[in-house]
């Protein structure tokens, strides 16, 4: 596939500065750009590369003004990152593999049904009374338990496991090795120190346009449902415990963990390795920093928290700045005591 | 399934306050209770819902006294949480799917044997010289390596991997995607900066009534055995390194990690994302808080630790309270210095 | 297999002190040594066991001088740990199972090729246009996507998933359940709060002699490659995000996470649960402590960092020592203010 820079500018609804007649046939990172490639500049940390890159073209945002001469042609669009995303999507549409039909051997119980134009890979397993929508992709080694419903256009990647009674909306993507609907971790302590297993009889319900990362685990509810709202994006190796609720369009980065019965609002951002303790509510639009544990409910929308035990990010950073100087403070205090 | 409130009270060995003749046919969370449902109240955080719930019946503990009028019938039992668990167990017995027989295609080497009344799901794999007890469930996509022994009544959920030479007691449950007996992480540094692989020749031994969470990993020992004691409950995405020993009835929450050759006592509780450094011993009945790293052995039974580097929980919380005020302290110190 | 202590000493290029004519047929941990076993002593924490062990022989380092009488025969070698490793390797060579041939049913697309003397386990899946080298082991339930290249002598353990376009060098070991080449976590926020999926069109490239732990996830690049250098060793449950680069012979312990586009140097050591924020560079020979988050690039080779937000390890430990005494410091400050 080869296009001129002008053709790409047209596709992205942008304008060319420089020679639009050259051909490009590859997308490069700006710091590794070579002739014939197209790059983008959004994060200004990478601006210095703009003046050294050999990319034939670079996508930049409307307002961006270079501070030095640039050899590459520029394609100006409203937002460089979105323009770049649009370009990736076009390339993906042209290049991504098509999946369809049924590979042998695969297993689907006779009581289950699958909509038209779907794919079932070899060694995939579908239990009893399942209902799969149209154009659903069930990749190799996927396990679907009994009584599962999956909406149209979902992609279940290799080795993902969708346990009994789970319900997925449309256009969801479940990445390799993810487990949806495993038993919640519930044990009642006995007088003799042993633990009794508490049956986990609920399920997991997932809205439309949800993405669940590789090897992430989402437990079913004890009773009722663990709820993942529409548009939620969850990264790899995240743990979502039983009876958790996650509001629409919330984003959860890798290795975060949400304890049982916690409720996360809409449009929240949880950075990597963050933790939410059980049975608390987090307001909409909350941002939780990396490695931050939230131990109490957050009531104010729009808070940003950071810290070993999460607190207001500004307060934490101020305290941590003093923490670094604690030995010095201790010495000053000793001096004051001596001179008293 | 529909029962009267009195019938359920009898099942739970409890007493009804209110109208016991109504039918219930569903278990509800108290905050979402609707007519025809039965709820429970154990964590008093949820007490306000008792006065607003529409549940037909609520299970409460003997000693509980409502502070306002309650519309629902009450079922009084010795302990509301255990009573609720008993109810869940009854429902589970009546509703849970039965697994038996052999689904096609599945693979078991001719040298391996399986006790009576077991289940082997499609695409399950059992290697050489394995011995599986009675009523064992091997779900689809399970891998069992050579020379593995599994006791009676174990359930190995979809996609779990039990590597070579592992030994499991009776009544264990291995959740989806868990890996038991992967190679320990052992590499010897060479003079030139490269690392040499140290063969991991031991195995994993697991006692009776152990539960291992989804996508959790337990490494085999370098020599000897990684030991998981009877009644241990391990949550999802936990890492147990080579040659670790975990005492009876210890509970380990999600995303915790135990480094090589650490020994954890009996009846310990490790909260989410806790870490235990290698080659140390943790006394029986130790509680480790969430996100807490234990860097030194714990000798006193019954300790509770918290902190970035674990310390006595009360001391940590006092120090953290001052940490929050550090900028203020710094200012006071500056003032004192000025006024000196 | 039974050897005399002298035979083993010869194998390890060491010298016997004591009776070399006894037979040994088992490797024991020194604290659990029994007659007929051979142990080693490297970490001096275990020295007390040398004087109580019943092992027939113990491997020790050249310079080691016992402080009490020892009953076991000693085998002195240049380095006890390497000697022990050498012994393990010999035992492994004699005892490890051989894998070869093709088990039924397994799936390989007709366009893919596999070198000689390889193994394909039952229920393994190999997509289109793959090229696998000689003596490659593809264990049961392994998924290999389209256009994957795997070098000679690689071992892909059960249930590992190697996604589309990944490239592995020679002598790599991918442990059970690991996912190589899952989609990067990339979403562009929209004006209405929803997120748009950013296609992930790159791949993962892995050098020679790399080890990837059980259930670890490595995302493919958005464009270009996520790069894992030669000799890198990665433990279980680690997350490597899109476009990360990891230099040669770097070691990453369990549950660590590397965010997008971070570049880790050569010969670094990242301890358990460490985190590296995105888009930063870490110099060669950096050591990052457990539970430590690195938020800024590290420019000096040979740094060692520790802390909730990583700082020089000595500085952190000094500050943390004062942190423990903060309530006391606060009281002293109050006293000073009173007495002012």
Short mmCIF file of C-alpha atoms in Angstrom, two decimals, chain B residues 8-257:
data_model
loop_
_atom_site.label_atom_id
_atom_site.label_comp_id
_atom_site.label_asym_id
_atom_site.label_seq_id
_atom_site.Cartn_x
_atom_site.Cartn_y
_atom_site.Cartn_z
CA UNK B 8 -35.92 -21.06 55.54
CA UNK B 9 -35.74 -20.13 59.23
CA UNK B 10 -36.01 -23.82 60.08
CA UNK B 11 -33.26 -24.70 57.59
CA UNK B 12 -30.99 -22.08 59.22
CA UNK B 13 -31.96 -23.11 62.75
CA UNK B 14 -33.32 -19.61 63.36
CA UNK B 15 -36.49 -17.87 64.58
CA UNK B 16 -38.91 -15.71 62.61
CA UNK B 17 -40.02 -12.26 63.80
CA UNK B 18 -42.94 -11.15 61.66
CA UNK B 19 -44.97 -12.99 59.02
CA UNK B 20 -43.25 -16.31 58.24
CA UNK B 21 -45.90 -17.49 55.80
CA UNK B 22 -44.77 -15.37 52.83
CA UNK B 23 -42.96 -17.03 49.94
CA UNK B 24 -39.42 -16.05 48.92
CA UNK B 25 -37.69 -17.26 45.77
CA UNK B 26 -34.60 -15.07 45.40
CA UNK B 27 -31.54 -13.87 47.38
CA UNK B 28 -31.03 -10.10 47.23
CA UNK B 29 -28.42 -7.68 48.51
CA UNK B 30 -30.13 -5.68 51.28
CA UNK B 31 -29.65 -2.38 49.43
CA UNK B 32 -31.37 -3.82 46.36
CA UNK B 33 -34.04 -5.94 48.10
CA UNK B 34 -37.41 -6.42 46.42
CA UNK B 35 -40.55 -8.32 47.52
CA UNK B 36 -40.04 -12.06 47.20
CA UNK B 37 -36.36 -11.72 48.09
CA UNK B 38 -34.40 -12.60 51.22
CA UNK B 39 -31.40 -10.51 52.36
CA UNK B 40 -28.99 -10.53 55.28
CA UNK B 41 -27.42 -7.90 57.55
CA UNK B 42 -24.00 -8.62 59.06
CA UNK B 43 -21.71 -5.63 58.35
CA UNK B 44 -23.44 -2.82 60.27
CA UNK B 45 -22.32 -0.34 57.60
CA UNK B 46 -25.35 -1.62 55.76
CA UNK B 47 -27.80 -1.20 58.70
CA UNK B 48 -29.54 1.90 57.24
CA UNK B 49 -30.75 -0.25 54.34
CA UNK B 50 -32.59 -2.51 56.82
CA UNK B 51 -35.12 0.25 57.36
CA UNK B 52 -35.71 0.91 53.65
CA UNK B 53 -35.31 -2.48 51.99
CA UNK B 54 -38.30 -4.11 50.30
CA UNK B 55 -36.93 -7.62 50.89
CA UNK B 56 -39.61 -9.94 52.29
CA UNK B 57 -37.16 -11.28 54.89
CA UNK B 58 -33.78 -10.31 56.33
CA UNK B 59 -31.41 -12.65 58.20
CA UNK B 60 -29.94 -10.94 61.29
CA UNK B 61 -27.73 -12.02 64.21
CA UNK B 62 -29.19 -12.99 67.57
CA UNK B 63 -27.91 -9.96 69.43
CA UNK B 64 -28.91 -7.36 66.83
CA UNK B 65 -31.51 -4.77 67.93
CA UNK B 66 -33.04 -2.56 65.21
CA UNK B 67 -33.12 1.14 66.06
CA UNK B 68 -36.14 1.85 63.84
CA UNK B 69 -39.20 -0.05 62.59
CA UNK B 70 -38.51 -2.75 59.98
CA UNK B 71 -41.03 -3.78 57.31
CA UNK B 72 -39.37 -7.11 56.44
CA UNK B 73 -39.77 -10.26 58.47
CA UNK B 74 -36.56 -11.00 60.42
CA UNK B 75 -34.91 -14.40 60.68
CA UNK B 76 -32.72 -14.43 63.78
CA UNK B 77 -29.77 -16.83 63.74
CA UNK B 78 -26.64 -17.15 65.89
CA UNK B 79 -24.49 -15.38 63.25
CA UNK B 80 -26.13 -13.65 60.28
CA UNK B 81 -23.13 -14.11 57.98
CA UNK B 82 -22.81 -17.83 58.65
CA UNK B 83 -26.58 -18.23 58.34
CA UNK B 84 -26.47 -16.47 54.98
CA UNK B 85 -23.59 -18.73 53.90
CA UNK B 86 -25.65 -21.77 54.89
CA UNK B 87 -28.50 -20.47 52.77
CA UNK B 88 -26.17 -19.94 49.80
CA UNK B 89 -24.89 -23.47 50.21
CA UNK B 90 -28.40 -24.88 50.10
CA UNK B 91 -29.19 -22.92 46.96
CA UNK B 92 -25.89 -24.00 45.42
CA UNK B 93 -26.63 -27.66 46.14
CA UNK B 94 -29.96 -27.34 44.39
CA UNK B 95 -28.79 -25.31 41.41
CA UNK B 96 -25.19 -26.09 40.58
CA UNK B 97 -24.42 -27.94 37.37
CA UNK B 98 -23.29 -31.55 37.52
CA UNK B 99 -20.13 -32.52 35.66
CA UNK B 100 -19.35 -36.09 34.66
CA UNK B 101 -18.05 -38.28 31.86
CA UNK B 102 -15.52 -37.54 29.16
CA UNK B 103 -16.04 -34.95 26.44
CA UNK B 104 -14.44 -35.38 23.04
CA UNK B 105 -11.71 -34.71 22.08
CA UNK B 106 -9.64 -34.92 25.25
CA UNK B 107 -6.21 -36.43 25.90
CA UNK B 108 -5.02 -38.73 28.68
CA UNK B 109 -1.84 -40.77 28.39
CA UNK B 110 -2.47 -44.49 28.71
CA UNK B 111 -0.22 -44.72 31.79
CA UNK B 112 -2.45 -42.38 33.81
CA UNK B 113 -5.47 -43.35 35.87
CA UNK B 114 -8.55 -41.50 37.02
CA UNK B 115 -10.87 -42.54 39.87
CA UNK B 116 -14.57 -43.17 39.41
CA UNK B 117 -17.25 -40.53 38.83
CA UNK B 118 -14.79 -37.98 37.45
CA UNK B 119 -15.13 -35.45 34.61
CA UNK B 120 -12.76 -34.72 31.77
CA UNK B 121 -13.78 -31.75 29.62
CA UNK B 122 -13.05 -31.33 25.95
CA UNK B 123 -9.47 -30.28 25.13
CA UNK B 124 -8.20 -31.28 28.57
CA UNK B 125 -4.72 -32.84 28.63
CA UNK B 126 -3.34 -35.36 31.13
CA UNK B 127 0.31 -36.48 30.77
CA UNK B 128 2.09 -39.66 31.80
CA UNK B 129 1.90 -41.55 35.10
CA UNK B 130 -0.73 -39.30 36.68
CA UNK B 131 -3.00 -40.50 39.43
CA UNK B 132 -6.32 -38.70 39.86
CA UNK B 133 -8.72 -39.55 42.70
CA UNK B 134 -12.44 -40.06 42.69
CA UNK B 135 -14.96 -37.44 41.61
CA UNK B 136 -12.17 -35.20 40.28
CA UNK B 137 -13.31 -32.57 37.75
CA UNK B 138 -10.84 -31.73 34.98
CA UNK B 139 -12.49 -28.90 33.05
CA UNK B 140 -11.84 -27.95 29.41
CA UNK B 141 -8.34 -26.70 28.48
CA UNK B 142 -6.81 -27.95 31.72
CA UNK B 143 -3.20 -29.13 31.39
CA UNK B 144 -1.85 -31.79 33.75
CA UNK B 145 1.86 -32.60 33.28
CA UNK B 146 3.58 -35.94 33.90
CA UNK B 147 3.73 -37.61 37.32
CA UNK B 148 0.99 -35.48 38.90
CA UNK B 149 -1.18 -36.74 41.78
CA UNK B 150 -4.57 -35.16 42.52
CA UNK B 151 -6.70 -36.21 45.51
CA UNK B 152 -10.41 -37.01 45.63
CA UNK B 153 -13.02 -34.32 44.96
CA UNK B 154 -10.66 -31.73 43.48
CA UNK B 155 -12.00 -29.30 40.89
CA UNK B 156 -9.52 -28.06 38.30
CA UNK B 157 -11.20 -25.16 36.49
CA UNK B 158 -10.83 -24.30 32.79
CA UNK B 159 -7.36 -23.55 31.54
CA UNK B 160 -5.56 -24.21 34.84
CA UNK B 161 -2.10 -25.75 34.40
CA UNK B 162 -0.74 -28.30 36.88
CA UNK B 163 2.90 -28.87 35.98
CA UNK B 164 5.04 -31.98 36.32
CA UNK B 165 5.32 -33.75 39.67
CA UNK B 166 2.78 -31.52 41.49
CA UNK B 167 0.81 -33.20 44.30
CA UNK B 168 -2.60 -31.97 45.40
CA UNK B 169 -4.56 -33.16 48.44
CA UNK B 170 -8.31 -33.74 48.47
CA UNK B 171 -11.09 -31.18 47.98
CA UNK B 172 -8.86 -28.55 46.37
CA UNK B 173 -10.17 -26.02 43.91
CA UNK B 174 -7.80 -24.58 41.29
CA UNK B 175 -9.43 -21.63 39.55
CA UNK B 176 -9.22 -20.75 35.84
CA UNK B 177 -5.81 -20.00 34.38
CA UNK B 178 -3.84 -20.71 37.59
CA UNK B 179 -0.38 -22.19 37.07
CA UNK B 180 0.90 -24.68 39.66
CA UNK B 181 4.53 -25.78 39.40
CA UNK B 182 6.02 -23.40 36.85
CA UNK B 183 9.82 -23.12 36.98
CA UNK B 184 11.21 -21.03 39.83
CA UNK B 185 12.96 -17.79 38.83
CA UNK B 186 16.55 -18.77 39.42
CA UNK B 187 19.52 -17.48 37.48
CA UNK B 188 23.18 -17.39 38.45
CA UNK B 189 25.04 -14.22 37.32
CA UNK B 190 28.10 -14.86 35.16
CA UNK B 191 31.28 -12.80 35.03
CA UNK B 192 30.27 -11.30 31.66
CA UNK B 193 26.90 -10.00 32.90
CA UNK B 194 24.87 -12.83 31.42
CA UNK B 195 22.74 -15.16 33.54
CA UNK B 196 22.82 -18.91 33.65
CA UNK B 197 19.60 -20.81 34.17
CA UNK B 198 19.41 -22.78 37.44
CA UNK B 199 17.45 -25.97 36.86
CA UNK B 200 14.33 -26.19 39.00
CA UNK B 201 14.03 -29.85 39.89
CA UNK B 202 11.56 -29.79 42.81
CA UNK B 203 7.78 -29.70 42.83
CA UNK B 204 4.71 -28.15 44.48
CA UNK B 205 2.82 -29.94 47.25
CA UNK B 206 -0.64 -28.74 48.19
CA UNK B 207 -2.66 -29.92 51.23
CA UNK B 208 -6.38 -30.69 51.48
CA UNK B 209 -9.12 -28.06 51.09
CA UNK B 210 -6.86 -25.52 49.40
CA UNK B 211 -8.21 -22.89 46.98
CA UNK B 212 -5.93 -21.25 44.38
CA UNK B 213 -7.27 -18.16 42.55
CA UNK B 214 -7.58 -17.38 38.87
CA UNK B 215 -4.29 -16.69 37.02
CA UNK B 216 -2.28 -17.13 40.24
CA UNK B 217 1.20 -18.64 39.78
CA UNK B 218 2.99 -21.02 42.16
CA UNK B 219 6.54 -22.00 41.23
CA UNK B 220 8.05 -25.41 41.86
CA UNK B 221 10.99 -25.70 44.26
CA UNK B 222 14.59 -25.73 43.07
CA UNK B 223 15.00 -28.86 45.18
CA UNK B 224 12.41 -30.30 47.54
CA UNK B 225 8.91 -28.81 47.50
CA UNK B 226 7.06 -25.54 47.53
CA UNK B 227 4.52 -26.31 50.27
CA UNK B 228 0.97 -24.99 50.54
CA UNK B 229 -0.59 -26.15 53.82
CA UNK B 230 -4.01 -27.59 54.41
CA UNK B 231 -6.92 -25.15 54.25
CA UNK B 232 -4.90 -22.32 52.65
CA UNK B 233 -6.95 -19.90 50.52
CA UNK B 234 -5.14 -17.92 47.82
CA UNK B 235 -6.87 -15.25 45.74
CA UNK B 236 -6.35 -14.24 42.08
CA UNK B 237 -3.06 -13.05 40.50
CA UNK B 238 -0.90 -13.99 43.50
CA UNK B 239 2.74 -15.00 43.02
CA UNK B 240 4.26 -17.74 45.18
CA UNK B 241 7.96 -18.24 44.40
CA UNK B 242 10.09 -21.38 44.63
CA UNK B 243 10.59 -23.15 47.97
CA UNK B 244 8.01 -21.02 49.80
CA UNK B 245 6.14 -22.69 52.67
CA UNK B 246 2.67 -21.53 53.68
CA UNK B 247 1.16 -22.77 56.94
CA UNK B 248 -2.35 -24.16 57.44
CA UNK B 249 -5.41 -21.96 57.04
CA UNK B 250 -3.47 -18.91 55.91
CA UNK B 251 -5.36 -16.54 53.60
CA UNK B 252 -3.59 -14.54 50.88
CA UNK B 253 -5.48 -11.81 49.03
CA UNK B 254 -5.12 -10.78 45.42
CA UNK B 255 -1.87 -9.58 43.82
CA UNK B 256 0.25 -10.44 46.85
CA UNK B 257 3.71 -11.86 46.22
#
